[in-house]
CSV table of C-alpha atoms and ligand atoms in Angstrom, one decimal:
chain,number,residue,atom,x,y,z
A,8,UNK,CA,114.8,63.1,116.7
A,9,UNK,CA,112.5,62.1,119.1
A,10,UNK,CA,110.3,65.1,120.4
A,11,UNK,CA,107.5,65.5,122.8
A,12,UNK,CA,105.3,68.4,122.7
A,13,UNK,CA,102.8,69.6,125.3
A,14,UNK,CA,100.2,72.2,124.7
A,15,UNK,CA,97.0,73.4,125.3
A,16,UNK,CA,95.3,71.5,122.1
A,17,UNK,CA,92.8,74.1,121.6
A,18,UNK,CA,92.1,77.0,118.9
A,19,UNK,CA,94.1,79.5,120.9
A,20,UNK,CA,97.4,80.7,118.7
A,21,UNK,CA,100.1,78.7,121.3
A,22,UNK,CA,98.0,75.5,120.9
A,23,UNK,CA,97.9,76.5,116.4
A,24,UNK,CA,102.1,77.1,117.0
A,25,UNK,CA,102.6,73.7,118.9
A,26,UNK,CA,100.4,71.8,116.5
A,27,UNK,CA,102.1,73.2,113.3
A,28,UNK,CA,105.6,73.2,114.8
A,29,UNK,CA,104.6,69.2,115.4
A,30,UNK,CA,103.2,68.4,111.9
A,31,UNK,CA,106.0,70.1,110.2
A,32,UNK,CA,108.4,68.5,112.1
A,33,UNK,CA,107.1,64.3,111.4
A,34,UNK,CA,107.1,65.8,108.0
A,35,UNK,CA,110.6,66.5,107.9
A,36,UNK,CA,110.6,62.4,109.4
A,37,UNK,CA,110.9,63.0,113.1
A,38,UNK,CA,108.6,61.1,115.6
A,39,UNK,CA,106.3,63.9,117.5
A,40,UNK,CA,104.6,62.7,120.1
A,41,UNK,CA,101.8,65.5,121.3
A,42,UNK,CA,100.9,65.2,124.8
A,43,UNK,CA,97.7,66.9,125.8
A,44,UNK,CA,94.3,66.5,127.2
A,45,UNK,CA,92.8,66.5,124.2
A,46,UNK,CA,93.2,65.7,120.5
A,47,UNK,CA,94.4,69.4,119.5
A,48,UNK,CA,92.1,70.7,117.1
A,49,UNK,CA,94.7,71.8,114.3
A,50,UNK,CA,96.2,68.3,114.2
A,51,UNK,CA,94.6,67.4,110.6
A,52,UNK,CA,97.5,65.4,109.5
A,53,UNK,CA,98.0,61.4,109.5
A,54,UNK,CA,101.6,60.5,109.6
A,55,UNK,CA,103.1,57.2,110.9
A,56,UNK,CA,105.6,60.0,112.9
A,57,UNK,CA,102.6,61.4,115.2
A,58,UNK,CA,101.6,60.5,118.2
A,59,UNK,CA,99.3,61.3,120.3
A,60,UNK,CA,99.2,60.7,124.3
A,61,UNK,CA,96.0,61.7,125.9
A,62,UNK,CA,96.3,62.7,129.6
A,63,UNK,CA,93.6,62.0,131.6
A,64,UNK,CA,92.3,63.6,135.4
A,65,UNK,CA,90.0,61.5,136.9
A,66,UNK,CA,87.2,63.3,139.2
A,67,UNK,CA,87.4,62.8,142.4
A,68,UNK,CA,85.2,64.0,145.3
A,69,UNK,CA,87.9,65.7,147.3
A,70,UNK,CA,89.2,67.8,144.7
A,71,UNK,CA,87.8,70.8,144.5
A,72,UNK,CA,90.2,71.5,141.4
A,73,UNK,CA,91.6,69.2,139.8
A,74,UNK,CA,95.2,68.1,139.6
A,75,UNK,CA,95.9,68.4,136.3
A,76,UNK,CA,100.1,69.5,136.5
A,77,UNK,CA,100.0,66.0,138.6
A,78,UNK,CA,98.4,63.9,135.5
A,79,UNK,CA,100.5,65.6,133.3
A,80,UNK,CA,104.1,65.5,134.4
A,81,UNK,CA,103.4,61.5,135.1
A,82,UNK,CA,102.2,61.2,131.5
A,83,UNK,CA,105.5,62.9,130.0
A,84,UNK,CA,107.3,60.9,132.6
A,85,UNK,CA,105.3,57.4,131.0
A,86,UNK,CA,106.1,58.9,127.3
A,87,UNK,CA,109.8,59.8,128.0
A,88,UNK,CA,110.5,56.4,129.4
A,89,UNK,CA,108.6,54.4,127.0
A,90,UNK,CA,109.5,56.0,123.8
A,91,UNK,CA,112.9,57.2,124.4
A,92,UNK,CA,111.7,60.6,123.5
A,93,UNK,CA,115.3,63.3,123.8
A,94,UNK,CA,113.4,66.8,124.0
A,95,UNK,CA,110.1,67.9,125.4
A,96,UNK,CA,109.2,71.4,124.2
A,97,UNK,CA,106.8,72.9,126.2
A,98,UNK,CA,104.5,75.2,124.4
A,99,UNK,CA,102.5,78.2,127.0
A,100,UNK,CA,104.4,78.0,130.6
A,101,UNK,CA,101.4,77.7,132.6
A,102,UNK,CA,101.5,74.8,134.0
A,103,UNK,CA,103.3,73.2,131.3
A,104,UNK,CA,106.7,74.7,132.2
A,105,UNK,CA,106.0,73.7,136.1
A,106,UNK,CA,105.0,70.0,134.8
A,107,UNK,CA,107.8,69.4,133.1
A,108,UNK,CA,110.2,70.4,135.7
A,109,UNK,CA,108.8,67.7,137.6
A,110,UNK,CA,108.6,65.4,134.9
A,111,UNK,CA,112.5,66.0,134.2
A,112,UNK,CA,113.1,65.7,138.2
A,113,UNK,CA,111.4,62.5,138.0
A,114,UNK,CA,113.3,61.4,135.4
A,115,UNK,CA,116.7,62.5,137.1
A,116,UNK,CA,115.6,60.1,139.7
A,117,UNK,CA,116.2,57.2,137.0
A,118,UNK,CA,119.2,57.9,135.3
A,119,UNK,CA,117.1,60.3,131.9
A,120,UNK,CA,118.5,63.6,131.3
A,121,UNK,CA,115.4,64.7,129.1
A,122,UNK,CA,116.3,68.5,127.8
A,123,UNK,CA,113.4,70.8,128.3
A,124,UNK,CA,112.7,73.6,125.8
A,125,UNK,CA,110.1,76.3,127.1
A,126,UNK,CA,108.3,78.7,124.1
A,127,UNK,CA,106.6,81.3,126.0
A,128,UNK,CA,103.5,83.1,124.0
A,129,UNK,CA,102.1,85.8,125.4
A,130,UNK,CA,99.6,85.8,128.0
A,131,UNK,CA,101.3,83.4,129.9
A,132,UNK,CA,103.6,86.0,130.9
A,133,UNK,CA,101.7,89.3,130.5
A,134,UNK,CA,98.2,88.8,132.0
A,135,UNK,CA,98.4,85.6,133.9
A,136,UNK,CA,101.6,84.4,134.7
A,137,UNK,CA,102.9,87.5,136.2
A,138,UNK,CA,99.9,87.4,138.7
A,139,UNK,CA,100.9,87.0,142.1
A,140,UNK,CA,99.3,84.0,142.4
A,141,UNK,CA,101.5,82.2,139.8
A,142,UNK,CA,105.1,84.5,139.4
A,143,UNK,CA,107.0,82.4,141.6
A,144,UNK,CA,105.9,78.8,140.1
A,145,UNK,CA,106.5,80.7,136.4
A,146,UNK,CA,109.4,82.3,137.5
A,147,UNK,CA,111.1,79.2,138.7
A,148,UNK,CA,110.0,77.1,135.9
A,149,UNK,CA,111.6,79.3,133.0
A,150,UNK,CA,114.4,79.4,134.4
A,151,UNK,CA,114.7,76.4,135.2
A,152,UNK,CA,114.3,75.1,131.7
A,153,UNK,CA,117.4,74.0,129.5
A,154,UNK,CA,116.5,76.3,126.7
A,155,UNK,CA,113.5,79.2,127.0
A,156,UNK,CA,112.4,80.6,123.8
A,157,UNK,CA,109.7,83.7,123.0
A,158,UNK,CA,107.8,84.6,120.0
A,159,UNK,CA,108.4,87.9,119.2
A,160,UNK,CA,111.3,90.6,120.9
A,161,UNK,CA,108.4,92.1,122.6
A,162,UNK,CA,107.7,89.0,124.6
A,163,UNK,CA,111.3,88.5,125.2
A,164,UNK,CA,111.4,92.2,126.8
A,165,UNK,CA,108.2,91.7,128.4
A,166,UNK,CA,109.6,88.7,130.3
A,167,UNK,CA,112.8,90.0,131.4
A,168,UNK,CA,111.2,93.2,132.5
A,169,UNK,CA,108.2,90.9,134.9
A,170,UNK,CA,110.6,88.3,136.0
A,171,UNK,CA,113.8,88.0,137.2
A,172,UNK,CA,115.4,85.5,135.1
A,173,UNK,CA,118.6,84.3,134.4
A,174,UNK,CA,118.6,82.2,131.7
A,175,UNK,CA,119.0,83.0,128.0
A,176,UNK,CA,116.0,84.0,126.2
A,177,UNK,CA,115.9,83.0,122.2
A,178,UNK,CA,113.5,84.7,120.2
A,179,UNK,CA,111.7,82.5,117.2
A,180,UNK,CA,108.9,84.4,115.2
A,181,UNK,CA,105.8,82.4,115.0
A,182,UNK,CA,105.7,81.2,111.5
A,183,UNK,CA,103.0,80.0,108.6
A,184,UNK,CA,102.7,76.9,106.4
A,185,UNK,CA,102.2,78.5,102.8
A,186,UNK,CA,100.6,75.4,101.4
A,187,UNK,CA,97.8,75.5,103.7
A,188,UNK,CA,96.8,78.8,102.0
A,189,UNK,CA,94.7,78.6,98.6
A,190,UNK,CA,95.4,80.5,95.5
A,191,UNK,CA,92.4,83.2,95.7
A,192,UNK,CA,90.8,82.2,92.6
A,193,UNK,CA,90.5,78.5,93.5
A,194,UNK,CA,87.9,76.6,93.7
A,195,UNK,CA,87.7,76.8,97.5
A,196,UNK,CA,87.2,80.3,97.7
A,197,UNK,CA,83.8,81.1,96.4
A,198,UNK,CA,83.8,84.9,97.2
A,199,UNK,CA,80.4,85.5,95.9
A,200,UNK,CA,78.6,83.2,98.7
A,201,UNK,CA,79.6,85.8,101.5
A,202,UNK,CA,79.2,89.1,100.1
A,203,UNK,CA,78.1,91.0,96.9
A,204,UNK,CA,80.4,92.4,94.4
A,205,UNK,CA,80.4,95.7,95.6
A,206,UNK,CA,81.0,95.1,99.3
A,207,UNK,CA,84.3,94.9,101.4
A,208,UNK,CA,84.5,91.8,103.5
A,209,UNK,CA,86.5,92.8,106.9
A,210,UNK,CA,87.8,89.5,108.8
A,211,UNK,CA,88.1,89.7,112.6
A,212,UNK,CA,89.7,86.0,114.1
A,213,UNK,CA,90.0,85.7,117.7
A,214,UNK,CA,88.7,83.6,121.3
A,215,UNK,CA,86.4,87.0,121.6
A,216,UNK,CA,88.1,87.6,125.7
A,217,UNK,CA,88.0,91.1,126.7
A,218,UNK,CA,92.1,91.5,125.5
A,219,UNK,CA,90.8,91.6,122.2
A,220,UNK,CA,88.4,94.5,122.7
A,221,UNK,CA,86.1,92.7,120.4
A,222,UNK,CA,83.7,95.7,120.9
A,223,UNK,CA,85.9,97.9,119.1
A,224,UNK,CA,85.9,95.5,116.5
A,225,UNK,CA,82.3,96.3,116.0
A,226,UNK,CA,82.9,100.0,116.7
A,227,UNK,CA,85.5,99.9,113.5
A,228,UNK,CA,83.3,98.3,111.2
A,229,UNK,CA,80.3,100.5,112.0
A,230,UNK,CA,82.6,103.4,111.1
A,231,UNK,CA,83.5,102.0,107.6
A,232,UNK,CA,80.4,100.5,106.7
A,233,UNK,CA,78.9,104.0,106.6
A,234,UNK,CA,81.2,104.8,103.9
A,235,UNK,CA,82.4,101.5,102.3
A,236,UNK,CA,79.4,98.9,101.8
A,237,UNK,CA,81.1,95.7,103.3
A,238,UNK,CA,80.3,93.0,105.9
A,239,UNK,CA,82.3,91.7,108.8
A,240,UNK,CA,83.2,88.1,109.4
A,241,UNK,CA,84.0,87.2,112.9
A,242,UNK,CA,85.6,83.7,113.6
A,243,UNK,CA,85.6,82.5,116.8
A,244,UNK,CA,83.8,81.6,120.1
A,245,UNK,CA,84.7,83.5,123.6
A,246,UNK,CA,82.8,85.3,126.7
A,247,UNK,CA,82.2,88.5,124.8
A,248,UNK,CA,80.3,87.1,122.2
A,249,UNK,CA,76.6,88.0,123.3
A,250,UNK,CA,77.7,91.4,124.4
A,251,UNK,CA,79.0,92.4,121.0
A,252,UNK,CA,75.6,90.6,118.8
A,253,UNK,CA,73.9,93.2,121.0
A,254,UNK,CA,76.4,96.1,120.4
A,255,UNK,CA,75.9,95.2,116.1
A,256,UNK,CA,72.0,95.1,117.0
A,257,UNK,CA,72.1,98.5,119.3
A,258,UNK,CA,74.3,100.0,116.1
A,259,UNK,CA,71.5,98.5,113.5
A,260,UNK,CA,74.1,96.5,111.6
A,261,UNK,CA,73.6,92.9,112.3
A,262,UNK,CA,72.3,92.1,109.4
A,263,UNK,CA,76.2,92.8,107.7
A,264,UNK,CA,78.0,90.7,110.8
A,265,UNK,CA,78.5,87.0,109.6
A,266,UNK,CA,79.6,85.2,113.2
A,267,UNK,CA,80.8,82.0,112.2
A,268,UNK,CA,82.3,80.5,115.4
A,269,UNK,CA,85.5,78.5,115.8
A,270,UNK,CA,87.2,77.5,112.8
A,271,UNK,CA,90.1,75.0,112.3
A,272,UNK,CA,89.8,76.1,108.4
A,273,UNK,CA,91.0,79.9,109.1
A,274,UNK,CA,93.1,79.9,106.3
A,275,UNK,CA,90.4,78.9,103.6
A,276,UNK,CA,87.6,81.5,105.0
A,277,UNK,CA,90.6,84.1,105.0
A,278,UNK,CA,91.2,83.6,101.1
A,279,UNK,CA,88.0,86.3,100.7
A,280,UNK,CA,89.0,88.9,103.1
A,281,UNK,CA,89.7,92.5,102.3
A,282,UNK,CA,90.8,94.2,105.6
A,283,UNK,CA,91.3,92.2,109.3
A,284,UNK,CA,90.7,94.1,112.2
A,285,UNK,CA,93.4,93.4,115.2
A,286,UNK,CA,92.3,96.0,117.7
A,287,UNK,CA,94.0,93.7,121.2
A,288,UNK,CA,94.6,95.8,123.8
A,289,UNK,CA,98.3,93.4,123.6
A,290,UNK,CA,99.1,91.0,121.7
A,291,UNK,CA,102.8,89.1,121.9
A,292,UNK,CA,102.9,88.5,118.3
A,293,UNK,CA,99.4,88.2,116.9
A,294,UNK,CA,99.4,84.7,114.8
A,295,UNK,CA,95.6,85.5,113.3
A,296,UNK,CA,97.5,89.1,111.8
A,297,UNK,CA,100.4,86.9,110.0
A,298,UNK,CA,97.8,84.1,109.2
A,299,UNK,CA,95.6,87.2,107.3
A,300,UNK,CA,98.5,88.5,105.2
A,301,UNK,CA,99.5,85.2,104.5
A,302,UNK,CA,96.0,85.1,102.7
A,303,UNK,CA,96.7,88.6,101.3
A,304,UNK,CA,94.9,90.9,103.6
A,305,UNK,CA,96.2,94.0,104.9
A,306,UNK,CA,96.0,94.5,108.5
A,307,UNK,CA,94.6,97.2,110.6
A,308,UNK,CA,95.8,96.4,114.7
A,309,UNK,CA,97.3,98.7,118.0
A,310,UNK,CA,100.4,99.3,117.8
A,311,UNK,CA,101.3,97.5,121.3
A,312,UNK,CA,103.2,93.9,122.3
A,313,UNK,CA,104.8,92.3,118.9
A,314,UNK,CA,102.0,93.6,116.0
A,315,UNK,CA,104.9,95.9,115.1
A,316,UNK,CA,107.0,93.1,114.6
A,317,UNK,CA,104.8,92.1,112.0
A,318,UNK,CA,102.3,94.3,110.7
A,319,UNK,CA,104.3,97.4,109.2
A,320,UNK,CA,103.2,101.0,109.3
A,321,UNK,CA,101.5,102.4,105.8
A,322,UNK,CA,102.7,99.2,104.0
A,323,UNK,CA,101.1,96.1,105.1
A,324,UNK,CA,98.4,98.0,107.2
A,325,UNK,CA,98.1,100.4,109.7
A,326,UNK,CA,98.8,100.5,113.4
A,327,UNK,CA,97.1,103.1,116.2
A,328,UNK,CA,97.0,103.5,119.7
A,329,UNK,CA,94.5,100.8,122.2
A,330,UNK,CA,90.8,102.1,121.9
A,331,UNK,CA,91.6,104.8,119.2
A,332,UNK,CA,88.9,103.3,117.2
A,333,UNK,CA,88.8,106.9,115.3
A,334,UNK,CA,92.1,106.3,113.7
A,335,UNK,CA,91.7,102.5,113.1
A,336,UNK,CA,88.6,103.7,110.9
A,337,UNK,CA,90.3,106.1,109.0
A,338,UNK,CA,92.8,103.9,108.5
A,339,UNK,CA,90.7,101.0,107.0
A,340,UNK,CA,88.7,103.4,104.7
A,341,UNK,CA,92.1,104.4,103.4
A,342,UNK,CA,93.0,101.2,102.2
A,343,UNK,CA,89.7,99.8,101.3
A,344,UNK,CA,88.3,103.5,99.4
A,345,UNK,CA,90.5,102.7,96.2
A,346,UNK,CA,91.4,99.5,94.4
A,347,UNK,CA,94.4,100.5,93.5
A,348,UNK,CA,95.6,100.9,97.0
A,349,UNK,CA,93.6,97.6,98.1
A,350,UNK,CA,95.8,95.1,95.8
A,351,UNK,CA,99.0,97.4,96.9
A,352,UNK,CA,98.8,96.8,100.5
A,353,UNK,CA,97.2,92.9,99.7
A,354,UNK,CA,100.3,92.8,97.8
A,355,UNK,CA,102.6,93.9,100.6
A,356,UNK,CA,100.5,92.0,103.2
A,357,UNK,CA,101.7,88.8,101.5
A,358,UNK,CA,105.5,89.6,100.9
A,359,UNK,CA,105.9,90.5,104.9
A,360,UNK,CA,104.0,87.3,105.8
A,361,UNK,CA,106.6,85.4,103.3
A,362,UNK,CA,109.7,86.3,105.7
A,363,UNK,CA,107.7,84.2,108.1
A,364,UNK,CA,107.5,81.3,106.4
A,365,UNK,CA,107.8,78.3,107.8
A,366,UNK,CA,110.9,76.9,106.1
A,367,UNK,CA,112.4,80.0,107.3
A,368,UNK,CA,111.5,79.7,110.8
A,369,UNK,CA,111.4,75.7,111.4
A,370,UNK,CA,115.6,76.1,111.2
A,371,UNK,CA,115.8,78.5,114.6
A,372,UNK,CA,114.0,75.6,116.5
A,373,UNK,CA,116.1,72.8,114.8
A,374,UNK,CA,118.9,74.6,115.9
A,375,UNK,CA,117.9,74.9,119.4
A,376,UNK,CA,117.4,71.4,119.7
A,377,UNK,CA,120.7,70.1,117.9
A,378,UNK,CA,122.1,72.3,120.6
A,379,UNK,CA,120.9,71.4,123.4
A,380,UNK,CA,121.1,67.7,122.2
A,381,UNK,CA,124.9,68.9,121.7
A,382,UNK,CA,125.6,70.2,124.9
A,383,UNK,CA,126.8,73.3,123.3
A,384,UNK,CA,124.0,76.0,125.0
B,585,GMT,O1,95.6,85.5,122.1
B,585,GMT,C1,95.1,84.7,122.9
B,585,GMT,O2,94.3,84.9,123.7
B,585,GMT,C2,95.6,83.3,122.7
B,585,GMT,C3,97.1,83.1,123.0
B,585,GMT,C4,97.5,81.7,123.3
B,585,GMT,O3,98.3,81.5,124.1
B,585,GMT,O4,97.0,80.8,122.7
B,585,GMT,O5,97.8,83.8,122.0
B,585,GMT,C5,99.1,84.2,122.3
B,585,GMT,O6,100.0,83.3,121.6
B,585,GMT,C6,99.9,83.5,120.2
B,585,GMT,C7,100.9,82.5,119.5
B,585,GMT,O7,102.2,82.7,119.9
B,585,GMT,C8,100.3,84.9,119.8
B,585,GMT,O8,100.3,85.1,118.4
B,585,GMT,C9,99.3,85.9,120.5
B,585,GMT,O9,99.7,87.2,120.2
B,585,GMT,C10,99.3,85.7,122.0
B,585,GMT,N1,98.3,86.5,122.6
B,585,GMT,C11,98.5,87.5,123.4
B,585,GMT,O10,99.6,87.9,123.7
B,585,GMT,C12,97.3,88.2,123.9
């Protein structure tokens, strides 16, 4: 099959899904062609089956913002045409979905019938793109999409319940690539270079934005640190960076917070990891949860959006109300306060995150494509 993807090429989870949904496919011999304004960061494979077609927004005086849908929708219409490409599956609807509306509009125009396949992720629906500035553009867009699909039940609910749509909604889990995670006593994971042998290390992997509640990432850790030694690793770059440094300064444990910044090499610094911290005040499915227990770490999140979907109550982790930072403590102290315990739940962690392999997950979106190829949806 011929396949182009669009996406937002950066380190945010819909941008990770699109790249790996991509890769695994032109491994499977397909030709993928990523369309995007910038090389996504996750794209570490060479493949004769990958493409990649930059789109480009030139400045101009006049524009205030610029007109980026515009760029986009004549790039997929340039890629369609010259590559023969038979699906476009649009990854985050904002403004992919709306682009390649017009892009398959365009393409009526000339005799191509490319089939459209929408994933929606999250935020697209539940912060931004039920904003009144954007629900009727988003609105239209899904539904007018051949096939709309949503990564967890949660989402699928979520969108039904903010929208009025009247198309079909498919729900594929988001998935992980067990080969990309190391065994944890290889060479690559060199345990001793973060932390000493008595301490905990507690992972935390997101952009840092305010739906994280970052600061009650810090507020967690403080809790357990006072009764299990252990440092906290924070991967990642966003706007509430400098306000939680100051919140590990104010609480006098900097000096145990290792920030490392963005990382396309989660799944290597995850191999160490004791207990990740998932405290979003919502989270559609939470990929950086799944991508933990696929590296064996039990998770401690909210209970609200998808995380129930993946992390399970009392076996691979715990899950507690937004902002009840009390309980999320507890909780982590519990798992972390006896060994025993630890390698059960790191145990468990790993099982759950199996059922979302990727070779059981890569067949829902092959079938959505046969079928829409097929006429049969
Ligand atoms: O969480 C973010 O801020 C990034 C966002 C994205 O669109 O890149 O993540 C969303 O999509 C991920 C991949 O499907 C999901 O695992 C995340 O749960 C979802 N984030 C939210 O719903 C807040």
């Amino acid at each position: 099959m011929k396949i182009g993807i669009v996406c937002y090429p950066t380190f945010g989870g819909s941008g990770v899904v699109a790249t790996e949904l991509g890769m695994a496919l032109a491994q499977r011999g397909h030709q993928v062609y990523f369309i995007t304004y910038k090389q996504p960061v996750r794209l570490d494979f060479l493949s004769a089956n990958i493409h990649f077609h930059e789109v480009f927004v030139e400045e101009y005086p006049l524009f205030h913002f610029q007109p980026y849908e515009l760029a986009l929708s004549s790039k997929i219409v340039e890629v369609v045409r010259l590559h023969n490409l038979e699906i476009l599956h649009v990854h985050y609807a904002i403004p992919h979905a709306y682009a390649a509306y017009m892009a398959k509009q365009m393409l009526k125009e000339i005799g191509i019938d490319i089939k459209v396949v929408t994933t929606l992720h999250g935020t697209d629906i539940t912060l931004v793109g039920s904003h009144p500035n954007y629900k009727t553009a988003v609105e239209f867009s899904i539904n007018n999409s051949d096939v709309v699909t949503t990564v967890s039940e949660s989402l699928r609910k979520d969108t039904l319940r903010l929208f009025n749509i009247t198309k079909h909604i498919d729900v594929i889990h988001n998935f992980i690539d067990f080969e990309k995670y190391p065994e944890i006593h290889s060479e690559e994971c060199q345990r001793h270079t973060i932390a000493n042998e008595n301490e905990r290390i507690i992972t935390h992997v997101s952009n840092l934005r305010p739906v994280k509640r970052v600061a009650d990432v810090i507020t967690i850790f403080y809790k357990i640190q006072k009764e299990i030694p252990s440092r906290l690793l924070l991967v990642g770059e966003g706007p509430d960076r400098e306000n939680i440094e100051h919140q590990a300064k104010e609480l006098g444990i900097l000096d145990k917070v290792l920030f490392l910044g963005n990382s396309n090499e989660v799944n290597k610094l995850l191999c160490y990891s004791d207990l990740f911290l998932l405290p979003s005040e919502t989270e559609s499915f939470g990929l950086a949860a799944l991508e933990a227990m696929a590296a064996r770490t039990p998770v401690i999140s909210t209970n609200s959006g998808g995380l129930p979907e993946v992390n399970i109550q009392g076996v691979t982790g715990f899950l507690s109300n937004v902002g009840d930072t009390d309980d999320m403590a507890k909780n982590g102290i519990y798992i972390l306060e006896d060994l025993n315990r630890l390698q059960e739940f790191k145990q468990n962690a790993l099982q759950q995150a199996k059922k979302f392999g990727i070779e059981n997950v890569l067949p829902s979106y092959m079938a959505v494509y046969k079928g829409i190829l097929n006429n049969c949806c």
